[in-house]
JSON list of C-alpha atoms and ligand atoms in Angstrom, two decimals:
[
{"chain": "A", "resi": 27, "resn": "MET", "atom": "CA", "xyz": [-0.59, 46.62, 29.18]},
{"chain": "A", "resi": 28, "resn": "LEU", "atom": "CA", "xyz": [-1.03, 50.32, 29.13]},
{"chain": "A", "resi": 29, "resn": "ASN", "atom": "CA", "xyz": [-3.92, 51.33, 31.48]},
{"chain": "A", "resi": 30, "resn": "LEU", "atom": "CA", "xyz": [-4.72, 54.95, 31.63]},
{"chain": "A", "resi": 31, "resn": "ILE", "atom": "CA", "xyz": [-7.19, 56.99, 33.64]},
{"chain": "A", "resi": 32, "resn": "LEU", "atom": "CA", "xyz": [-8.23, 60.11, 31.81]},
{"chain": "A", "resi": 33, "resn": "PHE", "atom": "CA", "xyz": [-9.12, 62.32, 34.84]},
{"chain": "A", "resi": 34, "resn": "GLY", "atom": "CA", "xyz": [-10.66, 65.74, 35.13]},
{"chain": "A", "resi": 35, "resn": "PRO", "atom": "CA", "xyz": [-13.84, 67.66, 35.90]},
{"chain": "A", "resi": 36, "resn": "PRO", "atom": "CA", "xyz": [-17.09, 67.57, 33.86]},
{"chain": "A", "resi": 37, "resn": "GLY", "atom": "CA", "xyz": [-16.41, 69.18, 30.56]},
{"chain": "A", "resi": 38, "resn": "SER", "atom": "CA", "xyz": [-12.65, 68.98, 30.68]},
{"chain": "A", "resi": 39, "resn": "GLY", "atom": "CA", "xyz": [-12.53, 66.89, 27.49]},
{"chain": "A", "resi": 40, "resn": "LYS", "atom": "CA", "xyz": [-12.18, 63.28, 28.73]},
{"chain": "A", "resi": 41, "resn": "GLY", "atom": "CA", "xyz": [-14.55, 61.83, 26.18]},
{"chain": "A", "resi": 42, "resn": "THR", "atom": "CA", "xyz": [-13.27, 63.93, 23.23]},
{"chain": "A", "resi": 43, "resn": "GLN", "atom": "CA", "xyz": [-9.70, 63.04, 24.04]},
{"chain": "A", "resi": 44, "resn": "SER", "atom": "CA", "xyz": [-10.35, 59.39, 24.78]},
{"chain": "A", "resi": 45, "resn": "GLN", "atom": "CA", "xyz": [-11.82, 58.93, 21.28]},
{"chain": "A", "resi": 46, "resn": "LEU", "atom": "CA", "xyz": [-8.54, 60.28, 19.79]},
{"chain": "A", "resi": 47, "resn": "VAL", "atom": "CA", "xyz": [-6.40, 58.26, 22.11]},
{"chain": "A", "resi": 48, "resn": "ILE", "atom": "CA", "xyz": [-8.03, 54.90, 21.24]},
{"chain": "A", "resi": 49, "resn": "GLU", "atom": "CA", "xyz": [-7.74, 55.58, 17.61]},
{"chain": "A", "resi": 50, "resn": "LYS", "atom": "CA", "xyz": [-3.98, 56.16, 17.92]},
{"chain": "A", "resi": 51, "resn": "TYR", "atom": "CA", "xyz": [-3.02, 53.66, 20.55]},
{"chain": "A", "resi": 52, "resn": "GLY", "atom": "CA", "xyz": [-5.66, 50.87, 20.15]},
{"chain": "A", "resi": 53, "resn": "LEU", "atom": "CA", "xyz": [-6.86, 50.87, 23.69]},
{"chain": "A", "resi": 54, "resn": "ILE", "atom": "CA", "xyz": [-10.36, 49.97, 24.93]},
{"chain": "A", "resi": 55, "resn": "HIS", "atom": "CA", "xyz": [-12.35, 52.97, 26.01]},
{"chain": "A", "resi": 56, "resn": "ILE", "atom": "CA", "xyz": [-14.52, 52.50, 29.08]},
{"chain": "A", "resi": 57, "resn": "SER", "atom": "CA", "xyz": [-16.63, 55.56, 29.99]},
{"chain": "A", "resi": 58, "resn": "THR", "atom": "CA", "xyz": [-18.96, 54.86, 32.89]},
{"chain": "A", "resi": 59, "resn": "GLY", "atom": "CA", "xyz": [-21.03, 57.92, 31.95]},
{"chain": "A", "resi": 60, "resn": "GLU", "atom": "CA", "xyz": [-21.64, 56.50, 28.42]},
{"chain": "A", "resi": 61, "resn": "LEU", "atom": "CA", "xyz": [-22.45, 53.05, 29.90]},
{"chain": "A", "resi": 62, "resn": "LEU", "atom": "CA", "xyz": [-24.97, 54.59, 32.20]},
{"chain": "A", "resi": 63, "resn": "ARG", "atom": "CA", "xyz": [-26.58, 56.67, 29.57]},
{"chain": "A", "resi": 64, "resn": "ASN", "atom": "CA", "xyz": [-26.94, 53.54, 27.52]},
{"chain": "A", "resi": 65, "resn": "GLU", "atom": "CA", "xyz": [-28.59, 51.72, 30.40]},
{"chain": "A", "resi": 66, "resn": "ILE", "atom": "CA", "xyz": [-31.04, 54.68, 30.75]},
{"chain": "A", "resi": 67, "resn": "SER", "atom": "CA", "xyz": [-31.83, 54.67, 27.03]},
{"chain": "A", "resi": 68, "resn": "ILE", "atom": "CA", "xyz": [-32.74, 51.01, 26.99]},
{"chain": "A", "resi": 69, "resn": "GLY", "atom": "CA", "xyz": [-34.60, 51.44, 30.29]},
{"chain": "A", "resi": 70, "resn": "THR", "atom": "CA", "xyz": [-32.95, 48.78, 32.51]},
{"chain": "A", "resi": 71, "resn": "PRO", "atom": "CA", "xyz": [-33.55, 48.83, 36.30]},
{"chain": "A", "resi": 72, "resn": "LEU", "atom": "CA", "xyz": [-29.89, 49.95, 36.70]},
{"chain": "A", "resi": 73, "resn": "GLY", "atom": "CA", "xyz": [-30.54, 52.87, 34.29]},
{"chain": "A", "resi": 74, "resn": "GLN", "atom": "CA", "xyz": [-33.66, 53.88, 36.09]},
{"chain": "A", "resi": 75, "resn": "GLU", "atom": "CA", "xyz": [-31.79, 53.95, 39.37]},
{"chain": "A", "resi": 76, "resn": "ALA", "atom": "CA", "xyz": [-28.84, 55.86, 37.84]},
{"chain": "A", "resi": 77, "resn": "GLU", "atom": "CA", "xyz": [-31.08, 58.49, 36.28]},
{"chain": "A", "resi": 78, "resn": "GLN", "atom": "CA", "xyz": [-32.36, 59.67, 39.67]},
{"chain": "A", "resi": 79, "resn": "PHE", "atom": "CA", "xyz": [-28.77, 60.75, 40.45]},
{"chain": "A", "resi": 80, "resn": "ILE", "atom": "CA", "xyz": [-27.58, 61.89, 37.09]},
{"chain": "A", "resi": 81, "resn": "GLN", "atom": "CA", "xyz": [-30.44, 64.35, 36.56]},
{"chain": "A", "resi": 82, "resn": "LYS", "atom": "CA", "xyz": [-29.48, 66.10, 39.79]},
{"chain": "A", "resi": 83, "resn": "GLY", "atom": "CA", "xyz": [-25.81, 66.27, 38.98]},
{"chain": "A", "resi": 84, "resn": "GLN", "atom": "CA", "xyz": [-24.99, 63.75, 41.71]},
{"chain": "A", "resi": 85, "resn": "LEU", "atom": "CA", "xyz": [-22.69, 60.69, 41.52]},
{"chain": "A", "resi": 86, "resn": "VAL", "atom": "CA", "xyz": [-24.40, 57.28, 41.05]},
{"chain": "A", "resi": 87, "resn": "PRO", "atom": "CA", "xyz": [-23.81, 54.97, 44.13]},
{"chain": "A", "resi": 88, "resn": "ASP", "atom": "CA", "xyz": [-20.51, 53.19, 44.14]},
{"chain": "A", "resi": 89, "resn": "GLU", "atom": "CA", "xyz": [-21.88, 49.65, 44.20]},
{"chain": "A", "resi": 90, "resn": "VAL", "atom": "CA", "xyz": [-23.97, 50.34, 41.01]},
{"chain": "A", "resi": 91, "resn": "VAL", "atom": "CA", "xyz": [-20.91, 51.69, 39.03]},
{"chain": "A", "resi": 92, "resn": "ILE", "atom": "CA", "xyz": [-18.38, 49.15, 40.33]},
{"chain": "A", "resi": 93, "resn": "GLY", "atom": "CA", "xyz": [-20.62, 46.25, 39.47]},
{"chain": "A", "resi": 94, "resn": "MET", "atom": "CA", "xyz": [-21.13, 47.61, 36.01]},
{"chain": "A", "resi": 95, "resn": "LEU", "atom": "CA", "xyz": [-17.41, 48.21, 35.46]},
{"chain": "A", "resi": 96, "resn": "SER", "atom": "CA", "xyz": [-16.53, 44.66, 36.56]},
{"chain": "A", "resi": 97, "resn": "THR", "atom": "CA", "xyz": [-18.97, 43.25, 34.00]},
{"chain": "A", "resi": 98, "resn": "VAL", "atom": "CA", "xyz": [-17.49, 45.42, 31.27]},
{"chain": "A", "resi": 99, "resn": "LEU", "atom": "CA", "xyz": [-13.89, 44.31, 32.08]},
{"chain": "A", "resi": 100, "resn": "GLU", "atom": "CA", "xyz": [-15.04, 40.70, 31.81]},
{"chain": "A", "resi": 101, "resn": "LYS", "atom": "CA", "xyz": [-16.27, 41.39, 28.25]},
{"chain": "A", "resi": 102, "resn": "HIS", "atom": "CA", "xyz": [-12.77, 42.58, 27.19]},
{"chain": "A", "resi": 103, "resn": "PRO", "atom": "CA", "xyz": [-10.30, 40.17, 28.87]},
{"chain": "A", "resi": 104, "resn": "ARG", "atom": "CA", "xyz": [-7.68, 40.56, 26.18]},
{"chain": "A", "resi": 105, "resn": "SER", "atom": "CA", "xyz": [-6.67, 44.09, 25.42]},
{"chain": "A", "resi": 106, "resn": "LYS", "atom": "CA", "xyz": [-3.51, 46.13, 24.87]},
{"chain": "A", "resi": 107, "resn": "GLY", "atom": "CA", "xyz": [-4.91, 48.24, 27.65]},
{"chain": "A", "resi": 108, "resn": "TYR", "atom": "CA", "xyz": [-7.81, 50.39, 28.81]},
{"chain": "A", "resi": 109, "resn": "ILE", "atom": "CA", "xyz": [-8.58, 54.02, 28.99]},
{"chain": "A", "resi": 110, "resn": "PHE", "atom": "CA", "xyz": [-10.87, 54.75, 31.84]},
{"chain": "A", "resi": 111, "resn": "ASP", "atom": "CA", "xyz": [-12.97, 57.90, 31.39]},
{"chain": "A", "resi": 112, "resn": "GLY", "atom": "CA", "xyz": [-15.06, 59.20, 34.31]},
{"chain": "A", "resi": 113, "resn": "PHE", "atom": "CA", "xyz": [-14.10, 56.25, 36.48]},
{"chain": "A", "resi": 114, "resn": "PRO", "atom": "CA", "xyz": [-12.84, 56.05, 39.28]},
{"chain": "A", "resi": 115, "resn": "ARG", "atom": "CA", "xyz": [-14.66, 58.98, 40.82]},
{"chain": "A", "resi": 116, "resn": "THR", "atom": "CA", "xyz": [-14.48, 58.10, 44.53]},
{"chain": "A", "resi": 117, "resn": "ALA", "atom": "CA", "xyz": [-11.95, 56.52, 46.86]},
{"chain": "A", "resi": 118, "resn": "ALA", "atom": "CA", "xyz": [-14.07, 53.32, 47.01]},
{"chain": "A", "resi": 119, "resn": "GLN", "atom": "CA", "xyz": [-14.07, 53.16, 43.17]},
{"chain": "A", "resi": 120, "resn": "SER", "atom": "CA", "xyz": [-10.26, 53.57, 42.94]},
{"chain": "A", "resi": 121, "resn": "GLU", "atom": "CA", "xyz": [-9.76, 50.77, 45.46]},
{"chain": "A", "resi": 122, "resn": "ALA", "atom": "CA", "xyz": [-12.07, 48.44, 43.53]},
{"chain": "A", "resi": 123, "resn": "LEU", "atom": "CA", "xyz": [-10.35, 49.27, 40.30]},
{"chain": "A", "resi": 124, "resn": "ASP", "atom": "CA", "xyz": [-6.92, 48.59, 41.75]},
{"chain": "A", "resi": 125, "resn": "LYS", "atom": "CA", "xyz": [-8.27, 45.14, 42.92]},
{"chain": "A", "resi": 126, "resn": "LEU", "atom": "CA", "xyz": [-9.99, 44.27, 39.65]},
{"chain": "A", "resi": 127, "resn": "LEU", "atom": "CA", "xyz": [-6.81, 45.00, 37.77]},
{"chain": "A", "resi": 128, "resn": "SER", "atom": "CA", "xyz": [-4.54, 43.13, 40.15]},
{"chain": "A", "resi": 129, "resn": "LEU", "atom": "CA", "xyz": [-6.73, 40.12, 39.61]},
{"chain": "A", "resi": 130, "resn": "ARG", "atom": "CA", "xyz": [-5.89, 40.43, 35.98]},
{"chain": "A", "resi": 131, "resn": "LYS", "atom": "CA", "xyz": [-2.15, 40.79, 36.97]},
{"chain": "A", "resi": 132, "resn": "THR", "atom": "CA", "xyz": [-2.02, 44.36, 35.71]},
{"chain": "A", "resi": 133, "resn": "ALA", "atom": "CA", "xyz": [-2.30, 47.82, 37.22]},
{"chain": "A", "resi": 134, "resn": "ILE", "atom": "CA", "xyz": [-2.95, 51.54, 36.39]},
{"chain": "A", "resi": 135, "resn": "THR", "atom": "CA", "xyz": [0.03, 52.84, 34.37]},
{"chain": "A", "resi": 136, "resn": "LYS", "atom": "CA", "xyz": [-0.78, 56.61, 34.79]},
{"chain": "A", "resi": 137, "resn": "VAL", "atom": "CA", "xyz": [-3.51, 59.00, 35.58]},
{"chain": "A", "resi": 138, "resn": "LEU", "atom": "CA", "xyz": [-3.58, 61.99, 33.10]},
{"chain": "A", "resi": 139, "resn": "SER", "atom": "CA", "xyz": [-5.55, 64.87, 34.47]},
{"chain": "A", "resi": 140, "resn": "LEU", "atom": "CA", "xyz": [-7.01, 67.52, 32.19]},
{"chain": "A", "resi": 141, "resn": "GLU", "atom": "CA", "xyz": [-6.76, 70.88, 33.82]},
{"chain": "A", "resi": 142, "resn": "VAL", "atom": "CA", "xyz": [-9.35, 73.40, 32.68]},
{"chain": "A", "resi": 143, "resn": "PRO", "atom": "CA", "xyz": [-10.62, 76.53, 34.57]},
{"chain": "A", "resi": 144, "resn": "GLU", "atom": "CA", "xyz": [-14.19, 76.30, 35.98]},
{"chain": "A", "resi": 145, "resn": "ASP", "atom": "CA", "xyz": [-15.66, 79.10, 33.81]},
{"chain": "A", "resi": 146, "resn": "GLU", "atom": "CA", "xyz": [-14.53, 77.25, 30.64]},
{"chain": "A", "resi": 147, "resn": "LEU", "atom": "CA", "xyz": [-16.08, 74.05, 31.85]},
{"chain": "A", "resi": 148, "resn": "VAL", "atom": "CA", "xyz": [-19.45, 75.71, 32.44]},
{"chain": "A", "resi": 149, "resn": "ARG", "atom": "CA", "xyz": [-19.20, 77.48, 29.09]},
{"chain": "A", "resi": 150, "resn": "ARG", "atom": "CA", "xyz": [-18.50, 74.22, 27.24]},
{"chain": "A", "resi": 151, "resn": "LEU", "atom": "CA", "xyz": [-21.22, 72.24, 28.93]},
{"chain": "A", "resi": 152, "resn": "LEU", "atom": "CA", "xyz": [-23.89, 75.03, 28.53]},
{"chain": "A", "resi": 153, "resn": "GLU", "atom": "CA", "xyz": [-22.97, 75.15, 24.83]},
{"chain": "A", "resi": 154, "resn": "ARG", "atom": "CA", "xyz": [-23.21, 71.35, 24.44]},
{"chain": "A", "resi": 155, "resn": "GLY", "atom": "CA", "xyz": [-26.52, 71.38, 26.34]},
{"chain": "A", "resi": 156, "resn": "LYS", "atom": "CA", "xyz": [-28.19, 73.32, 23.55]},
{"chain": "A", "resi": 157, "resn": "THR", "atom": "CA", "xyz": [-28.11, 70.24, 21.39]},
{"chain": "A", "resi": 158, "resn": "SER", "atom": "CA", "xyz": [-26.94, 67.17, 23.39]},
{"chain": "A", "resi": 159, "resn": "GLY", "atom": "CA", "xyz": [-30.08, 66.32, 25.11]},
{"chain": "A", "resi": 160, "resn": "ARG", "atom": "CA", "xyz": [-28.11, 65.32, 28.10]},
{"chain": "A", "resi": 161, "resn": "VAL", "atom": "CA", "xyz": [-30.26, 65.97, 31.20]},
{"chain": "A", "resi": 162, "resn": "ASP", "atom": "CA", "xyz": [-27.19, 66.86, 33.26]},
{"chain": "A", "resi": 163, "resn": "ASP", "atom": "CA", "xyz": [-26.26, 69.58, 30.75]},
{"chain": "A", "resi": 164, "resn": "ALA", "atom": "CA", "xyz": [-29.78, 71.15, 31.01]},
{"chain": "A", "resi": 165, "resn": "ASN", "atom": "CA", "xyz": [-28.84, 74.20, 33.17]},
{"chain": "A", "resi": 166, "resn": "GLU", "atom": "CA", "xyz": [-26.04, 75.91, 34.97]},
{"chain": "A", "resi": 167, "resn": "GLU", "atom": "CA", "xyz": [-27.33, 74.79, 38.37]},
{"chain": "A", "resi": 168, "resn": "ILE", "atom": "CA", "xyz": [-26.95, 71.04, 37.55]},
{"chain": "A", "resi": 169, "resn": "ILE", "atom": "CA", "xyz": [-23.60, 71.64, 35.85]},
{"chain": "A", "resi": 170, "resn": "ARG", "atom": "CA", "xyz": [-22.28, 73.49, 38.96]},
{"chain": "A", "resi": 171, "resn": "ALA", "atom": "CA", "xyz": [-23.59, 70.61, 41.06]},
{"chain": "A", "resi": 172, "resn": "ARG", "atom": "CA", "xyz": [-21.53, 68.18, 39.03]},
{"chain": "A", "resi": 173, "resn": "ILE", "atom": "CA", "xyz": [-18.40, 70.30, 39.57]},
{"chain": "A", "resi": 174, "resn": "VAL", "atom": "CA", "xyz": [-19.12, 70.40, 43.33]},
{"chain": "A", "resi": 175, "resn": "GLU", "atom": "CA", "xyz": [-19.34, 66.58, 43.38]},
{"chain": "A", "resi": 176, "resn": "TYR", "atom": "CA", "xyz": [-16.04, 66.46, 41.55]},
{"chain": "A", "resi": 177, "resn": "HIS", "atom": "CA", "xyz": [-14.30, 68.58, 44.12]},
{"chain": "A", "resi": 178, "resn": "ASN", "atom": "CA", "xyz": [-15.79, 66.88, 47.10]},
{"chain": "A", "resi": 179, "resn": "LYS", "atom": "CA", "xyz": [-15.59, 63.19, 46.04]},
{"chain": "A", "resi": 180, "resn": "THR", "atom": "CA", "xyz": [-13.34, 62.85, 43.06]},
{"chain": "A", "resi": 181, "resn": "VAL", "atom": "CA", "xyz": [-10.34, 65.01, 43.80]},
{"chain": "A", "resi": 182, "resn": "PRO", "atom": "CA", "xyz": [-9.25, 62.67, 46.64]},
{"chain": "A", "resi": 183, "resn": "VAL", "atom": "CA", "xyz": [-8.82, 59.97, 43.96]},
{"chain": "A", "resi": 184, "resn": "ALA", "atom": "CA", "xyz": [-6.05, 62.21, 42.43]},
{"chain": "A", "resi": 185, "resn": "ASP", "atom": "CA", "xyz": [-4.24, 62.16, 45.80]},
{"chain": "A", "resi": 186, "resn": "HIS", "atom": "CA", "xyz": [-4.45, 58.32, 45.93]},
{"chain": "A", "resi": 187, "resn": "TYR", "atom": "CA", "xyz": [-2.52, 58.06, 42.62]},
{"chain": "A", "resi": 188, "resn": "ALA", "atom": "CA", "xyz": [-0.24, 61.05, 43.25]},
{"chain": "A", "resi": 189, "resn": "ARG", "atom": "CA", "xyz": [1.07, 59.26, 46.42]},
{"chain": "A", "resi": 190, "resn": "VAL", "atom": "CA", "xyz": [2.31, 56.35, 44.26]},
{"chain": "A", "resi": 191, "resn": "GLY", "atom": "CA", "xyz": [3.82, 58.66, 41.53]},
{"chain": "A", "resi": 192, "resn": "LYS", "atom": "CA", "xyz": [1.12, 57.92, 38.95]},
{"chain": "A", "resi": 193, "resn": "PHE", "atom": "CA", "xyz": [-0.59, 61.27, 38.63]},
{"chain": "A", "resi": 194, "resn": "LYS", "atom": "CA", "xyz": [0.26, 63.83, 35.98]},
{"chain": "A", "resi": 195, "resn": "LYS", "atom": "CA", "xyz": [-1.56, 67.11, 35.16]},
{"chain": "A", "resi": 196, "resn": "VAL", "atom": "CA", "xyz": [-2.00, 68.09, 31.51]},
{"chain": "A", "resi": 197, "resn": "LYS", "atom": "CA", "xyz": [-3.12, 71.54, 30.36]},
{"chain": "A", "resi": 198, "resn": "GLY", "atom": "CA", "xyz": [-6.62, 71.04, 28.92]},
{"chain": "A", "resi": 199, "resn": "ASP", "atom": "CA", "xyz": [-7.81, 74.54, 28.01]},
{"chain": "A", "resi": 200, "resn": "GLY", "atom": "CA", "xyz": [-6.21, 74.78, 24.60]},
{"chain": "A", "resi": 201, "resn": "THR", "atom": "CA", "xyz": [-7.70, 73.53, 21.35]},
{"chain": "A", "resi": 202, "resn": "ILE", "atom": "CA", "xyz": [-8.72, 69.81, 21.07]},
{"chain": "A", "resi": 203, "resn": "GLU", "atom": "CA", "xyz": [-5.63, 69.30, 18.87]},
{"chain": "A", "resi": 204, "resn": "GLU", "atom": "CA", "xyz": [-3.24, 71.07, 21.30]},
{"chain": "A", "resi": 205, "resn": "THR", "atom": "CA", "xyz": [-4.53, 69.02, 24.23]},
{"chain": "A", "resi": 206, "resn": "PHE", "atom": "CA", "xyz": [-4.20, 65.83, 22.23]},
{"chain": "A", "resi": 207, "resn": "GLU", "atom": "CA", "xyz": [-0.62, 66.56, 21.40]},
{"chain": "A", "resi": 208, "resn": "LEU", "atom": "CA", "xyz": [0.25, 67.17, 25.14]},
{"chain": "A", "resi": 209, "resn": "LEU", "atom": "CA", "xyz": [-1.52, 63.81, 26.00]},
{"chain": "A", "resi": 210, "resn": "CYS", "atom": "CA", "xyz": [0.33, 61.97, 23.22]},
{"chain": "A", "resi": 211, "resn": "ASN", "atom": "CA", "xyz": [3.65, 63.30, 24.60]},
{"chain": "A", "resi": 212, "resn": "GLU", "atom": "CA", "xyz": [2.82, 61.80, 27.98]},
{"chain": "A", "resi": 213, "resn": "ILE", "atom": "CA", "xyz": [1.55, 58.49, 26.50]},
{"chain": "A", "resi": 214, "resn": "ASP", "atom": "CA", "xyz": [4.55, 58.15, 24.14]},
{"chain": "A", "resi": 215, "resn": "SER", "atom": "CA", "xyz": [6.87, 58.39, 27.11]},
{"chain": "A", "resi": 216, "resn": "LEU", "atom": "CA", "xyz": [4.89, 55.57, 28.85]},
{"chain": "A", "resi": 217, "resn": "VAL", "atom": "CA", "xyz": [4.92, 53.45, 25.79]},
{"chain": "A", "resi": 218, "resn": "ALA", "atom": "CA", "xyz": [8.79, 53.88, 25.53]},
{"chain": "A", "resi": 219, "resn": "VAL", "atom": "CA", "xyz": [9.17, 52.59, 29.10]},
{"chain": "A", "resi": 220, "resn": "GLU", "atom": "CA", "xyz": [6.87, 49.52, 28.46]},
{"chain": "A", "resi": 221, "resn": "ALA", "atom": "CA", "xyz": [8.64, 48.57, 25.25]},
{"chain": "B", "resi": 29, "resn": "AP5", "atom": "P1", "xyz": [-19.82, 61.54, 32.61]},
{"chain": "B", "resi": 29, "resn": "AP5", "atom": "O1", "xyz": [-20.55, 61.04, 31.41]},
{"chain": "B", "resi": 29, "resn": "AP5", "atom": "O2", "xyz": [-18.54, 60.86, 33.00]},
{"chain": "B", "resi": 29, "resn": "AP5", "atom": "O3", "xyz": [-19.81, 63.13, 32.47]},
{"chain": "B", "resi": 29, "resn": "AP5", "atom": "P2", "xyz": [-18.69, 64.16, 33.10]},
{"chain": "B", "resi": 29, "resn": "AP5", "atom": "O4", "xyz": [-17.52, 63.58, 33.83]},
{"chain": "B", "resi": 29, "resn": "AP5", "atom": "O5", "xyz": [-19.56, 65.02, 33.99]},
{"chain": "B", "resi": 29, "resn": "AP5", "atom": "O6", "xyz": [-18.14, 64.87, 31.95]},
{"chain": "B", "resi": 29, "resn": "AP5", "atom": "P3", "xyz": [-18.59, 65.07, 30.44]},
{"chain": "B", "resi": 29, "resn": "AP5", "atom": "O7", "xyz": [-18.72, 63.77, 29.79]},
{"chain": "B", "resi": 29, "resn": "AP5", "atom": "O8", "xyz": [-19.67, 66.03, 30.41]},
{"chain": "B", "resi": 29, "resn": "AP5", "atom": "O9", "xyz": [-17.24, 65.80, 29.96]},
{"chain": "B", "resi": 29, "resn": "AP5", "atom": "P4", "xyz": [-15.88, 65.27, 29.39]},
{"chain": "B", "resi": 29, "resn": "AP5", "atom": "O10", "xyz": [-14.81, 65.54, 30.33]},
{"chain": "B", "resi": 29, "resn": "AP5", "atom": "O11", "xyz": [-16.02, 63.93, 28.92]},
{"chain": "B", "resi": 29, "resn": "AP5", "atom": "O12", "xyz": [-15.68, 66.27, 28.18]},
{"chain": "B", "resi": 29, "resn": "AP5", "atom": "P5", "xyz": [-16.14, 66.15, 26.72]},
{"chain": "B", "resi": 29, "resn": "AP5", "atom": "O13", "xyz": [-15.14, 65.57, 25.90]},
{"chain": "B", "resi": 29, "resn": "AP5", "atom": "O14", "xyz": [-17.50, 65.55, 26.61]},
{"chain": "B", "resi": 29, "resn": "AP5", "atom": "O15", "xyz": [-20.84, 61.39, 33.87]},
{"chain": "B", "resi": 29, "resn": "AP5", "atom": "C1", "xyz": [-22.11, 61.88, 33.84]},
{"chain": "B", "resi": 29, "resn": "AP5", "atom": "C2", "xyz": [-22.83, 61.46, 35.08]},
{"chain": "B", "resi": 29, "resn": "AP5", "atom": "O16", "xyz": [-22.92, 60.07, 35.19]},
{"chain": "B", "resi": 29, "resn": "AP5", "atom": "C3", "xyz": [-22.18, 61.88, 36.38]},
{"chain": "B", "resi": 29, "resn": "AP5", "atom": "O17", "xyz": [-22.48, 63.15, 36.73]},
{"chain": "B", "resi": 29, "resn": "AP5", "atom": "C4", "xyz": [-22.66, 60.86, 37.32]},
{"chain": "B", "resi": 29, "resn": "AP5", "atom": "O18", "xyz": [-24.01, 61.15, 37.80]},
{"chain": "B", "resi": 29, "resn": "AP5", "atom": "C5", "xyz": [-22.69, 59.58, 36.51]},
{"chain": "B", "resi": 29, "resn": "AP5", "atom": "N1", "xyz": [-21.45, 58.81, 36.51]},
{"chain": "B", "resi": 29, "resn": "AP5", "atom": "C6", "xyz": [-20.59, 58.62, 35.50]},
{"chain": "B", "resi": 29, "resn": "AP5", "atom": "N2", "xyz": [-19.52, 57.91, 35.96]},
{"chain": "B", "resi": 29, "resn": "AP5", "atom": "C7", "xyz": [-19.74, 57.68, 37.26]},
{"chain": "B", "resi": 29, "resn": "AP5", "atom": "C8", "xyz": [-18.90, 57.08, 38.27]},
{"chain": "B", "resi": 29, "resn": "AP5", "atom": "N3", "xyz": [-17.73, 56.50, 37.98]},
{"chain": "B", "resi": 29, "resn": "AP5", "atom": "N4", "xyz": [-19.40, 57.08, 39.52]},
{"chain": "B", "resi": 29, "resn": "AP5", "atom": "C9", "xyz": [-20.60, 57.65, 39.80]},
{"chain": "B", "resi": 29, "resn": "AP5", "atom": "N5", "xyz": [-21.37, 58.29, 38.90]},
{"chain": "B", "resi": 29, "resn": "AP5", "atom": "C10", "xyz": [-20.97, 58.29, 37.64]},
{"chain": "B", "resi": 29, "resn": "AP5", "atom": "O19", "xyz": [-16.25, 67.69, 26.27]},
{"chain": "B", "resi": 29, "resn": "AP5", "atom": "C11", "xyz": [-17.27, 68.50, 26.81]},
{"chain": "B", "resi": 29, "resn": "AP5", "atom": "C12", "xyz": [-17.69, 69.57, 25.82]},
{"chain": "B", "resi": 29, "resn": "AP5", "atom": "O20", "xyz": [-16.61, 70.38, 25.51]},
{"chain": "B", "resi": 29, "resn": "AP5", "atom": "C13", "xyz": [-18.08, 68.88, 24.40]},
{"chain": "B", "resi": 29, "resn": "AP5", "atom": "O21", "xyz": [-19.10, 69.61, 23.79]},
{"chain": "B", "resi": 29, "resn": "AP5", "atom": "C14", "xyz": [-16.73, 69.08, 23.64]},
{"chain": "B", "resi": 29, "resn": "AP5", "atom": "O22", "xyz": [-17.01, 69.10, 22.24]},
{"chain": "B", "resi": 29, "resn": "AP5", "atom": "C15", "xyz": [-16.17, 70.33, 24.12]},
{"chain": "B", "resi": 29, "resn": "AP5", "atom": "N6", "xyz": [-14.72, 70.31, 24.12]},
{"chain": "B", "resi": 29, "resn": "AP5", "atom": "C16", "xyz": [-13.93, 69.29, 24.40]},
{"chain": "B", "resi": 29, "resn": "AP5", "atom": "N7", "xyz": [-12.60, 69.69, 24.37]},
{"chain": "B", "resi": 29, "resn": "AP5", "atom": "C17", "xyz": [-12.60, 71.00, 23.99]},
{"chain": "B", "resi": 29, "resn": "AP5", "atom": "C18", "xyz": [-11.57, 71.98, 23.75]},
{"chain": "B", "resi": 29, "resn": "AP5", "atom": "N8", "xyz": [-10.31, 71.71, 23.84]},
{"chain": "B", "resi": 29, "resn": "AP5", "atom": "N9", "xyz": [-11.94, 73.29, 23.42]},
{"chain": "B", "resi": 29, "resn": "AP5", "atom": "C19", "xyz": [-13.34, 73.57, 23.39]},
{"chain": "B", "resi": 29, "resn": "AP5", "atom": "N10", "xyz": [-14.35, 72.67, 23.51]},
{"chain": "B", "resi": 29, "resn": "AP5", "atom": "C20", "xyz": [-13.97, 71.43, 23.82]},
{"chain": "B", "resi": 30, "resn": "MG", "atom": "MG1", "xyz": [-17.52, 62.41, 29.02]}
]
């Protein structure tokens, strides 16, 4: 299996690039942000709890997200692999993911981290906020709060995978096509090793 984590701060292009990657490599896309927005839109208790945090730019509690992820993995037991987008975001989440995958006799192959300067992140998200309706894109204060959460709680996840040689930075501030090409170069080298 090829199990990738597409890593990076809010607005770095994780969702955009995941879409392109699944089309080319046939992986299953798991975005915890999208799953949570879906729970909110259908008004489940989980969605109502998550919304309190999302609208402030804060991370949703680990137990909520980990439970949700475990359910989703059960729905897709057979897959060529997964691309995790926006998960794991804390040390507890990365530990839980490693365990869930090892129960399935698999593991994370590589973490690909999209590197984009902060000013560009804010510019992209303010621009999207004009039309997306996403509460967490509503203003610069919330967007900056998301970036602070990323630095405080999510960056340590990078160290966790770097220690085991599974972390790779990818330049993410070019065009969508340029970034996709850089990601494909990385993924093709992983596929070659697996084959
Ligand atoms: P989530 O939905 O994961 O959002 P995020 O990580 O904050 O990032 P975005 O989805 O906004 O950005 P992205 O990196 O996917 O970039 P995109 O491709 O969209 O999480 C939202 C919230 O849910 C969190 O704050 C938290 O509260 C909660 N949550 C989710 N997962 C959680 C977890 N595991 N634990 C706890 N809480 C969790 O691109 C952004 C914009 O830029 C788009 O408009 C796009 O068109 C544009 N763009 C993309 N690439 C380029 C490019 N190369 N050039 C120019 N524009 C570009
Ligand atoms: Mg996204």
